[in-house]
XYZ file of C-alpha atoms in Angstrom:
570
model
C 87.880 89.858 110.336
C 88.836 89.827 106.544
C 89.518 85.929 105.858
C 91.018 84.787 103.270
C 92.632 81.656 101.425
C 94.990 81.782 98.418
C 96.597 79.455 96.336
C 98.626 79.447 93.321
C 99.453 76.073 92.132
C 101.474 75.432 88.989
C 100.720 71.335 88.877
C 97.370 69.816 90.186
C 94.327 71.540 91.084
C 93.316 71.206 94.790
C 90.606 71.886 96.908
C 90.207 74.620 99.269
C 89.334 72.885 102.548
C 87.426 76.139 104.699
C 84.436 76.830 102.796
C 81.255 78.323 104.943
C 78.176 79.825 103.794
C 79.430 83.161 103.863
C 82.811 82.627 101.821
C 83.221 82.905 98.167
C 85.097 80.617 95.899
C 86.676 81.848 93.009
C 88.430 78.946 91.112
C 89.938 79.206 87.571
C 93.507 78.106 85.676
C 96.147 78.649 88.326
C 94.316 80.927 91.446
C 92.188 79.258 93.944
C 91.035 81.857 96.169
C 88.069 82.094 99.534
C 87.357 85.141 100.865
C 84.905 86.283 103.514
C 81.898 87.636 101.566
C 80.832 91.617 102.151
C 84.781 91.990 103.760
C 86.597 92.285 99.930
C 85.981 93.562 96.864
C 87.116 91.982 94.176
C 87.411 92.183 90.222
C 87.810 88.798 87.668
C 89.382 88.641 84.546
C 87.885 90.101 81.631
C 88.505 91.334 77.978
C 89.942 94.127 78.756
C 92.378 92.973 81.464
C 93.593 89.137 82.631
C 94.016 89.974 86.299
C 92.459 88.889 89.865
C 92.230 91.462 92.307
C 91.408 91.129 96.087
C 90.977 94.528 98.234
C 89.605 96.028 101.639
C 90.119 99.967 102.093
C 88.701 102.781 104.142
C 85.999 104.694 102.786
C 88.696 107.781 103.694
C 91.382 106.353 101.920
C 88.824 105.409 98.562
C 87.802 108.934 99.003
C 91.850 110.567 99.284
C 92.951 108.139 96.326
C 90.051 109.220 94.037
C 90.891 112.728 94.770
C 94.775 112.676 94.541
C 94.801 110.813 91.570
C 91.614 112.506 89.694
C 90.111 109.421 88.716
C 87.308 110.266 85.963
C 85.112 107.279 86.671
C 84.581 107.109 90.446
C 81.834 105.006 90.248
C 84.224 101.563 89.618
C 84.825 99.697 92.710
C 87.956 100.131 94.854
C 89.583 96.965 93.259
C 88.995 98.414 89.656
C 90.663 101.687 91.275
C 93.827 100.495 92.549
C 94.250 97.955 89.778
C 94.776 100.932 87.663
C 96.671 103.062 90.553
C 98.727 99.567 90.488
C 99.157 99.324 86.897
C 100.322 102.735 86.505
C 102.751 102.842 89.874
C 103.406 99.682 90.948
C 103.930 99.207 94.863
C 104.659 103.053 95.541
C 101.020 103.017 96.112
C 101.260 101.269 99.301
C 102.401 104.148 101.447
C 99.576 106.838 100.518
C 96.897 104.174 102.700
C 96.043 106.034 105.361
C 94.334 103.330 107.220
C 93.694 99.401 107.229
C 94.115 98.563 103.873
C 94.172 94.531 101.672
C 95.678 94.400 98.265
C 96.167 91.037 96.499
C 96.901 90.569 92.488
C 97.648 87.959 89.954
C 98.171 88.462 86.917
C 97.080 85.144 84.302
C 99.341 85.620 82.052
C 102.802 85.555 83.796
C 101.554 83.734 86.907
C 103.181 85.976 88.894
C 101.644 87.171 92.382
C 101.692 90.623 94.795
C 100.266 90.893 97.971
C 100.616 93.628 100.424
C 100.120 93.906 104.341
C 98.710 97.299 105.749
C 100.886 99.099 107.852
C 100.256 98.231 111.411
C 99.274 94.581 110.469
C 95.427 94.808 110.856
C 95.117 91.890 108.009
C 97.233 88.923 109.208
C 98.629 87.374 106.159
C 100.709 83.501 106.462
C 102.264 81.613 103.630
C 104.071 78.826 103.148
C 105.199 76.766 99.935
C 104.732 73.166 99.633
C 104.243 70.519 96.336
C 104.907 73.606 93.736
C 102.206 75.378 95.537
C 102.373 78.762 96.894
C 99.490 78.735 99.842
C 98.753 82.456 101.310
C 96.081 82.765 104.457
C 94.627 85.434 107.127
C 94.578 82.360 109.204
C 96.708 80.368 110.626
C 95.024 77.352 111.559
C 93.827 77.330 107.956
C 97.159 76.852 106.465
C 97.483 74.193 108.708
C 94.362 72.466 107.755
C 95.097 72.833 103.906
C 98.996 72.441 104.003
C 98.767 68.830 105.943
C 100.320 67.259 109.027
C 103.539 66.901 110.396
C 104.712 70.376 110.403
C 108.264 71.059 111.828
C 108.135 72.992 114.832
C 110.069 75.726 114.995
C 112.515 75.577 118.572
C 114.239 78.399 117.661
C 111.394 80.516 118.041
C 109.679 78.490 120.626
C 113.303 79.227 123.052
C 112.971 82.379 122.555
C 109.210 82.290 123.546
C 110.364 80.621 126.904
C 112.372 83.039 127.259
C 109.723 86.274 127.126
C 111.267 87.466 123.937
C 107.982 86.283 122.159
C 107.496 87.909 119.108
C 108.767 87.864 116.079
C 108.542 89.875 112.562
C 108.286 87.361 109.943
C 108.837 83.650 112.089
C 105.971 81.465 113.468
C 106.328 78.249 115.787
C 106.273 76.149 112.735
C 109.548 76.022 110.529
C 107.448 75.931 106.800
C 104.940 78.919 107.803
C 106.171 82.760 107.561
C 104.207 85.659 107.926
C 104.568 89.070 106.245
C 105.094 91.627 108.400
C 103.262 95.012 108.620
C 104.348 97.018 105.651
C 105.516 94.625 103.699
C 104.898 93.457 99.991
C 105.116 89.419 98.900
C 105.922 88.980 95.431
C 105.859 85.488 93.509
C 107.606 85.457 90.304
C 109.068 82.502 88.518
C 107.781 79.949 91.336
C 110.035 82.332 93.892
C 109.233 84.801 96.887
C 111.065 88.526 97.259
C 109.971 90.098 100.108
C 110.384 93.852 100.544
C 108.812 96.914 102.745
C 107.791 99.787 102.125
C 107.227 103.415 103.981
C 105.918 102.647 107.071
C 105.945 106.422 108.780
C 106.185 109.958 106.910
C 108.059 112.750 108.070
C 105.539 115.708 108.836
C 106.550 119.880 108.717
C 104.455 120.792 111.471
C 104.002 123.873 112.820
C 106.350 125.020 115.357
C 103.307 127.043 117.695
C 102.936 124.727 120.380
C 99.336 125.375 120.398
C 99.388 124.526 116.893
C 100.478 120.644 117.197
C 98.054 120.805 120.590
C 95.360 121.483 118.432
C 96.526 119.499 115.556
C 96.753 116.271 117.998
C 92.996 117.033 119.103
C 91.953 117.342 115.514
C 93.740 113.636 114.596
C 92.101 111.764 117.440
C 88.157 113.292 116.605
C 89.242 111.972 113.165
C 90.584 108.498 114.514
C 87.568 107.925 116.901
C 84.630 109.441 114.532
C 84.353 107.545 111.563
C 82.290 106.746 108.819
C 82.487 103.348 108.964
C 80.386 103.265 112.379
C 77.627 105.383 110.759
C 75.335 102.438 110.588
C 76.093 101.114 114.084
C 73.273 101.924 116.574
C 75.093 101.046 119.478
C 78.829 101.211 120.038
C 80.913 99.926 122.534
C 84.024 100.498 124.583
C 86.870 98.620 126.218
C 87.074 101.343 129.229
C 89.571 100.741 131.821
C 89.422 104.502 132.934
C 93.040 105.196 131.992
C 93.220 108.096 129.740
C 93.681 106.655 126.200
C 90.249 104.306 126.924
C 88.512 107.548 128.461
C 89.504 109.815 125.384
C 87.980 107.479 123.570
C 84.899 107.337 125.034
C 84.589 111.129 125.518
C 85.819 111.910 122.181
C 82.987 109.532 120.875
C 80.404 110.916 123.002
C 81.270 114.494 122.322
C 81.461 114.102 118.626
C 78.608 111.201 117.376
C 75.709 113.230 116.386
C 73.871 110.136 115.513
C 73.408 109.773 119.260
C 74.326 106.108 119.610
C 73.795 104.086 122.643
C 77.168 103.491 124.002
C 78.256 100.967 126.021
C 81.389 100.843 128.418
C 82.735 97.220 129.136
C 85.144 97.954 132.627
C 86.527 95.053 134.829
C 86.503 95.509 138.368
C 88.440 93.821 140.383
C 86.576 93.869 144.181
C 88.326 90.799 144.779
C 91.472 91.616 145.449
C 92.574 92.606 149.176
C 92.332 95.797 150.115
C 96.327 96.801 150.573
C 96.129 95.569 146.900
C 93.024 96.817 145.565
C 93.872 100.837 144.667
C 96.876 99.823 142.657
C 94.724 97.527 140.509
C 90.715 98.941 140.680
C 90.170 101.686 138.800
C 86.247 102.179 139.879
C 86.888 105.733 141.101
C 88.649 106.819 137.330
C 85.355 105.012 135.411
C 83.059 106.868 137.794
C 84.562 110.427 136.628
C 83.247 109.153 133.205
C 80.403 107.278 133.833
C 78.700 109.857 135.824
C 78.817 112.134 133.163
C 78.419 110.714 129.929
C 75.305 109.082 128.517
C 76.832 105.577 128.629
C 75.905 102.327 129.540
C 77.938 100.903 132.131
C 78.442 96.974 131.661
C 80.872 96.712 133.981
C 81.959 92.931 135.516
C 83.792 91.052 137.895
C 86.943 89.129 137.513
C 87.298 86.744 140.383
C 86.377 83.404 138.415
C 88.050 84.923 135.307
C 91.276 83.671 133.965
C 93.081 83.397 130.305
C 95.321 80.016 131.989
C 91.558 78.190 132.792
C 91.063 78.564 129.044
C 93.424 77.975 127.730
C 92.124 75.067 125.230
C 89.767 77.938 124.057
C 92.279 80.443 123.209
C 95.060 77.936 121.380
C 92.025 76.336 119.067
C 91.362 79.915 118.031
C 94.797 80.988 117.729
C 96.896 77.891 116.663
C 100.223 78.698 118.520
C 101.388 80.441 121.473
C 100.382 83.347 122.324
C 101.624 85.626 125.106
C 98.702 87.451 126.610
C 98.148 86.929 130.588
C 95.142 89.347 129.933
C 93.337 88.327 127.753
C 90.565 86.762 129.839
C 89.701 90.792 130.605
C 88.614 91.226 126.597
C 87.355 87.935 126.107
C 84.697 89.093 128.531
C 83.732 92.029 127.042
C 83.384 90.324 123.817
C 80.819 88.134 125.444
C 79.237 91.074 126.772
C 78.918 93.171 123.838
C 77.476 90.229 121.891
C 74.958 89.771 124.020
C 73.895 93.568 123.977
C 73.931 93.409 120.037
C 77.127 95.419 119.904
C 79.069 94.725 117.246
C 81.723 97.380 117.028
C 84.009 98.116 120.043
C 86.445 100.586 120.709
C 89.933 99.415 122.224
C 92.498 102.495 123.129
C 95.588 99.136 123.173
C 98.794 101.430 123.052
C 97.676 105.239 122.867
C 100.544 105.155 125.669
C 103.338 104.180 123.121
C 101.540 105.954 119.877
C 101.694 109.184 121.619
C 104.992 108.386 123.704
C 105.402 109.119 127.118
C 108.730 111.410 126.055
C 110.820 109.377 127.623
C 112.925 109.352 124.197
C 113.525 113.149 124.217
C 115.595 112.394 127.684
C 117.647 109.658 126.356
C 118.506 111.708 123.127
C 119.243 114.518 125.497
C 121.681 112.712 127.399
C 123.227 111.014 124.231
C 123.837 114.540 122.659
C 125.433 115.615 126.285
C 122.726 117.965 126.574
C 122.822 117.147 130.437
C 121.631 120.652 132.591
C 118.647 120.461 130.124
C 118.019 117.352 130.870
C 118.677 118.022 134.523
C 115.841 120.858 134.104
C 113.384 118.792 132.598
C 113.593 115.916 135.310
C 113.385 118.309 137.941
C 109.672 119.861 136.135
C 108.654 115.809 136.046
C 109.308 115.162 139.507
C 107.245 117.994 140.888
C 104.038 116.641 139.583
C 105.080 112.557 139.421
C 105.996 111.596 143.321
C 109.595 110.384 142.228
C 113.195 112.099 142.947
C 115.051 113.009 140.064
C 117.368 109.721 140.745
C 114.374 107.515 140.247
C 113.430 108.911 136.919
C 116.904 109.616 135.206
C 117.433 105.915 136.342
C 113.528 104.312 135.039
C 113.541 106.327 132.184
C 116.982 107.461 130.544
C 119.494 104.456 132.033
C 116.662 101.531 131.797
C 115.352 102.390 128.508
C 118.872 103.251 126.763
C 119.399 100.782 124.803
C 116.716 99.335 122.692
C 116.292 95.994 120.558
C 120.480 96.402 122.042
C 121.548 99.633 119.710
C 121.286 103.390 120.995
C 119.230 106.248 119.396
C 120.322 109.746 119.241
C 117.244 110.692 118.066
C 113.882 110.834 120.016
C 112.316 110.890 116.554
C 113.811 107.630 115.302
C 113.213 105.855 118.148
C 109.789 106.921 118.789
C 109.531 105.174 114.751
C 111.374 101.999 115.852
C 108.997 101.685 119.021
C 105.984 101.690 116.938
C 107.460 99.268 114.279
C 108.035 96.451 116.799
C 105.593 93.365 115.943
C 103.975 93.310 119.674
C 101.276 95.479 118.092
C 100.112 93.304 115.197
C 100.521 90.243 117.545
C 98.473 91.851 120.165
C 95.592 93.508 117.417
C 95.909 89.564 115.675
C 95.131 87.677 119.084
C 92.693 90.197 120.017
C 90.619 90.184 117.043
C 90.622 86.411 116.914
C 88.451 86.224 120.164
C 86.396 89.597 119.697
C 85.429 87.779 115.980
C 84.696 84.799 117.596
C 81.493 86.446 118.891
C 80.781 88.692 116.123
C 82.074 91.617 117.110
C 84.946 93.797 115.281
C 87.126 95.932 116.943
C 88.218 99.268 116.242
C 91.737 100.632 117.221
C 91.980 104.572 116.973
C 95.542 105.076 118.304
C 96.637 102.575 115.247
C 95.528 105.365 112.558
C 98.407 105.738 110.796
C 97.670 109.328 110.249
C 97.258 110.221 113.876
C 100.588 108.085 114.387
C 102.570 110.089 111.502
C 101.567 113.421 113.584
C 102.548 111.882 117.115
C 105.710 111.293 115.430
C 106.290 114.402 114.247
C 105.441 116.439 117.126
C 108.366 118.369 118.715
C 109.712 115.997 121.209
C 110.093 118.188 124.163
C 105.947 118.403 123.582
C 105.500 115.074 124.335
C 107.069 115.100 127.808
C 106.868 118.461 130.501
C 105.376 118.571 133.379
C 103.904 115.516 132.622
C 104.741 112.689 130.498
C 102.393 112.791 127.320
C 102.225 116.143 128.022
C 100.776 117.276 124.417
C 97.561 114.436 124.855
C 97.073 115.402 127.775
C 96.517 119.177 126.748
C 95.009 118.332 123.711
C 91.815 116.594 125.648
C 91.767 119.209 128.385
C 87.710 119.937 129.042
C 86.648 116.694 127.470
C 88.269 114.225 129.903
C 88.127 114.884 133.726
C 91.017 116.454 135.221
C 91.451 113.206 137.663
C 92.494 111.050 134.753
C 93.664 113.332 132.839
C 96.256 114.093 135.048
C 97.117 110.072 136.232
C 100.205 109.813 136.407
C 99.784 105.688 137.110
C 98.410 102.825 135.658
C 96.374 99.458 137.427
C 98.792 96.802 137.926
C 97.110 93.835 136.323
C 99.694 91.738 137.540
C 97.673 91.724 141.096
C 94.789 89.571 139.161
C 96.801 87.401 137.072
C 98.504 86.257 140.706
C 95.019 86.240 142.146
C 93.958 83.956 139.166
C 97.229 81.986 139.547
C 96.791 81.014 143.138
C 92.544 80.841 143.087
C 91.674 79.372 140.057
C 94.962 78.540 138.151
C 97.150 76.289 140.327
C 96.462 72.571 139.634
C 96.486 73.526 136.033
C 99.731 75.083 136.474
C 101.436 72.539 138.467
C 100.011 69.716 136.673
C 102.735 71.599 133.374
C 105.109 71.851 135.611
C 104.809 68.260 137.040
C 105.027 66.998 133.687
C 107.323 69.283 131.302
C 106.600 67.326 127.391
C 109.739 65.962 126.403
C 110.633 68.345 123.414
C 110.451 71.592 125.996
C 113.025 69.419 128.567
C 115.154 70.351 125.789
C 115.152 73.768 125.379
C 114.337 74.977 128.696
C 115.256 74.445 132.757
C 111.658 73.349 134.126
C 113.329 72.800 137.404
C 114.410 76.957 137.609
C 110.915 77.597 137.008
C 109.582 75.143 139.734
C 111.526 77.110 142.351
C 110.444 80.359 141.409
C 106.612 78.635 141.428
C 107.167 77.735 144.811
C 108.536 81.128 146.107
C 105.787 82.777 144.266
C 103.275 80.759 146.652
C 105.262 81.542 149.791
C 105.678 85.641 149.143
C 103.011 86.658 146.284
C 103.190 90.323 146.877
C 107.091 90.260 146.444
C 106.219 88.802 142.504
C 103.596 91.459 142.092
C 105.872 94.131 140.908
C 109.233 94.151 138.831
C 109.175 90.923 138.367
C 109.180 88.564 135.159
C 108.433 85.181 137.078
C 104.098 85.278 136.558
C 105.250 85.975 132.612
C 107.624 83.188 132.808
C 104.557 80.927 134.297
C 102.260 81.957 131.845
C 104.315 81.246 128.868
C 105.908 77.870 129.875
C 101.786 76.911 130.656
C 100.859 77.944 126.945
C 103.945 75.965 125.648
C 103.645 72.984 127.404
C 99.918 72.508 126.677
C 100.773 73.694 123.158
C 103.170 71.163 122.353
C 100.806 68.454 124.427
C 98.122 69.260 121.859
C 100.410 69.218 118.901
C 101.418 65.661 119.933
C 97.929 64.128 119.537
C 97.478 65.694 116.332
């Protein structure tokens, strides 16, 4: 992960309190600054310039810049670069990045401050003002550390948490720490913070041949998955459920790396489930279509003593607040796995699924616009090759999904933008990468390219849904992926293993939290709702298994309470 600590003080000098042997200090008039060595590149004042910049970008995006721009002397380093690319356009520079990118400048002599957050929100960034000091951090738990105790918790957000609506833009659980969202910019002038965004998404002419965006979409994802940055890896490895975004991955990978890697495939199974369960939650017979055919090795594990609730002391020292991930145990694993193999790279597909779009947005925007026999046309294609009436799917997937974060979209376009904008992907990609880092390893998200997600978005809608939903993906990795997941028309209900988890390995923990409820969450929340829907759970787990939000409701009052039990001794 790229860590970092800033602070711009305007009184007395203070010390940074996270030094390690592999973080760099630079300390001089009003910028204190630590930053993981070999992660940043960075440029000090000098004669010709009183500035301090701090950058991370691609090698594709130093390479697009450099040409777009024709910058004479290419051999200065990328924070020389977009200083000048800075200088010259201020933030409009911000939406050319084409992939994770980490800009931070100060300028000496006005004191004032920019930093900017990539688009998706690959580089967590916190800050917080306190004693005429402006304190900036990829970390959480280090702003904590170097801003002091008694922070004010934040109830507001901690309801809503209860609640399941768990994340938030710009709010954390504490009341004097913000964070800047993806595609943001944080400016400090005059001892004051503006916050504004820019571009997240660009709107693409794409050809209107629908083998042309086919064949553009296949193009994108070799590009995603097959990058220069893994050049000097000699063994790569694979979060690989056997769904089809984690099996494109892998086949794209192993179609397209003529280094010849050694690639390894880190796949839960879940043999401990009952059998009326099992199919609806295994998926042993999709990883075997891959497995059997690629040149891969399979370091596939069990789950039965796995659980994220058992660990939960683990996961909050790492993180610092609560989190809402009932899965996580299922990464953590691999983590440990790939560290032990000397893997140090793995590939997650987390949300190809909502980067690509099912399509379900081109029926609601047909129904909006009254286009109704069309959209009685395409339902009745769907249902032929999904095992649903055309009842179940208008209802699932045009009256279910109508309105979102409560407004309506006429167009499938717009939505499909909002979708992708909503902070449940740099939440997940931010609690993620705190574990996988945790063991060395960094993770690598190919359906978060912002290029490949500026061409999903611009595909012709009724592409992305026909006789299946994401019709265009699946086309697009026809012959590389077997036809048995590339037509799935289902996903593993994980759900099965966190009530598994609940009932086997999780329930004194859970009734111990809900036995003794800390006194601040009495406050905001009805324990005694939650007890009942405990005990019905027990008597009739099957019946919670599916369309339900009670295991979620569990889970999240477990992380709170033990949260706020920890925050208490502190």
């Amino acid at each position: 992960m790229n860590k970092f600590f800033i602070e711009i003080f305007n009184r007395q000098n203070r010390s940074i309190d996270n030094e390690s042997t592999d973080t760099v200090i630079f300390n001089e008039k009003n910028l204190k600054i630590s930053f993981s060595q070999n992660k940043f590149c960075y440029h000090k004042p000098s004669k010709n310039n009183n500035y301090f910049i701090l950058s991370s970008i691609s090698s594709q995006d130093r390479k697009r810049i450099v040409k777009k721009y024709d910058f004479i002397n290419i051999e200065n380093s990328d924070s020389e670069i977009l200083l000048d690319l800075y200088l010259k356009f201020g933030s409009k520079i911000f939406k050319i990045f084409g992939s994770s990118f980490f800009f931070f400048y100060f300028n000496f002599d006005k004191k004032n401050a920019l930093i900017a957050r990539d688009h998706i929100g690959f580089n967590s960034i916190y800050y917080t003002m306190k004693d005429d000091s402006l304190f900036i951090s990829s970390s959480l738990n280090d702003l904590k550390k170097n801003c002091g105790k008694n922070l004010k918790i934040n109830y507001t957000i901690l309801k809503k948490f209860l609640n399941l609506d768990a994340f938030s833009k710009d709010q954390t659980f504490f009341e004097d720490i913000l964070k800047l969202p993806p595609s943001n910019v944080l400016e400090y002038k005059n001892n004051s913070i503006s916050i504004f965004n820019y571009p997240k998404f660009k709107d693409l002419t794409l050809s209107d041949s629908n083998t042309s965006q086919i064949e553009g979409l296949k193009k994108k994802l070799k590009k995603a998955i097959i990058r220069k940055e893994e050049l000097k890896e000699d063994r790569v490895g694979f979060l690989f459920s056997g769904g089809i975004d984690s099996s494109t991955i892998l086949s794209f990978f192993s179609k397209y790396d003529k280094e010849h890697r050694t690639l390894y495939a880190y796949a839960a199974k879940f043999n401990h489930i009952e059998d009326s369960l099992k199919k609806s939650i295994d998926e042993s017979e999709f990883q075997s279509e891959v497995l059997n055919v690629l040149d891969v090795e399979d370091r596939s594990y069990e789950t039965e003593k796995l659980s994220t609730i058992s660990n939960l002391d683990f996961y909050l020292d790492l993180i610092g607040q609560p989190f809402f991930f009932p899965n996580l145990y299922l990464s953590h694993e691999a983590f440990i796995k790939a560290k032990n193999d000397g893997v140090s790279k793995v590939f997650n597909g987390c949300d190809g699924d909502t980067v690509v779009s099912h399509g379900f947005e081109y029926y609601e925007e047909l129904f909006l616009r009254l286009k109704w026999f069309k959209l009685y046309k395409q339902i009745d294609k769907l249902s032929k090759n999904v095992n649903l009436s055309k009842r179940s799917i208008f209802k699932r997937t045009v009256l279910n999904l109508l309105f979102y974060e409560k407004k309506l979209y006429f167009s499938a376009k717009n939505k499909h933008k909002q979708i992708l904008s909503a902070p449940i992907h740099s939440n997940s990609i931010e609690v993620e990468s705190l574990i996988a880092d945790y063991y060395g390893v960094e993770e690598v998200y190919p359906f978060y390219n912002i290029d490949l997600m500026n061409y999903c978005i611009n595909v012709k809608p009724d592409l992305k849904i026909d006789k299946y939903p994401r019709y265009i993906l699946r086309e697009a990795i026809k012959g590389l992926v077997p036809d048995k997941i590339r037509k799935r028309t289902d996903k593993a209900n994980l759900t099965h293993g966190i009530i598994y988890s609940f009932l086997n390995r999780d329930k004194d923990i859970i009734e111990k939290h809900l036995n003794n409820a800390h006194e601040d969450l009495k406050k905001i929340f009805d324990v005694s709702e939650l007890k009942n829907s405990w005990n019905n759970l027990l008597n009739d787990p099957k019946k919670y298994s599916n369309f339900s939000n009670v295991p979620s409701q569990i889970f999240a009052y477990v992380v709170v309470n033990r949260w706020l039990e920890r925050e208490s001794l502190i």
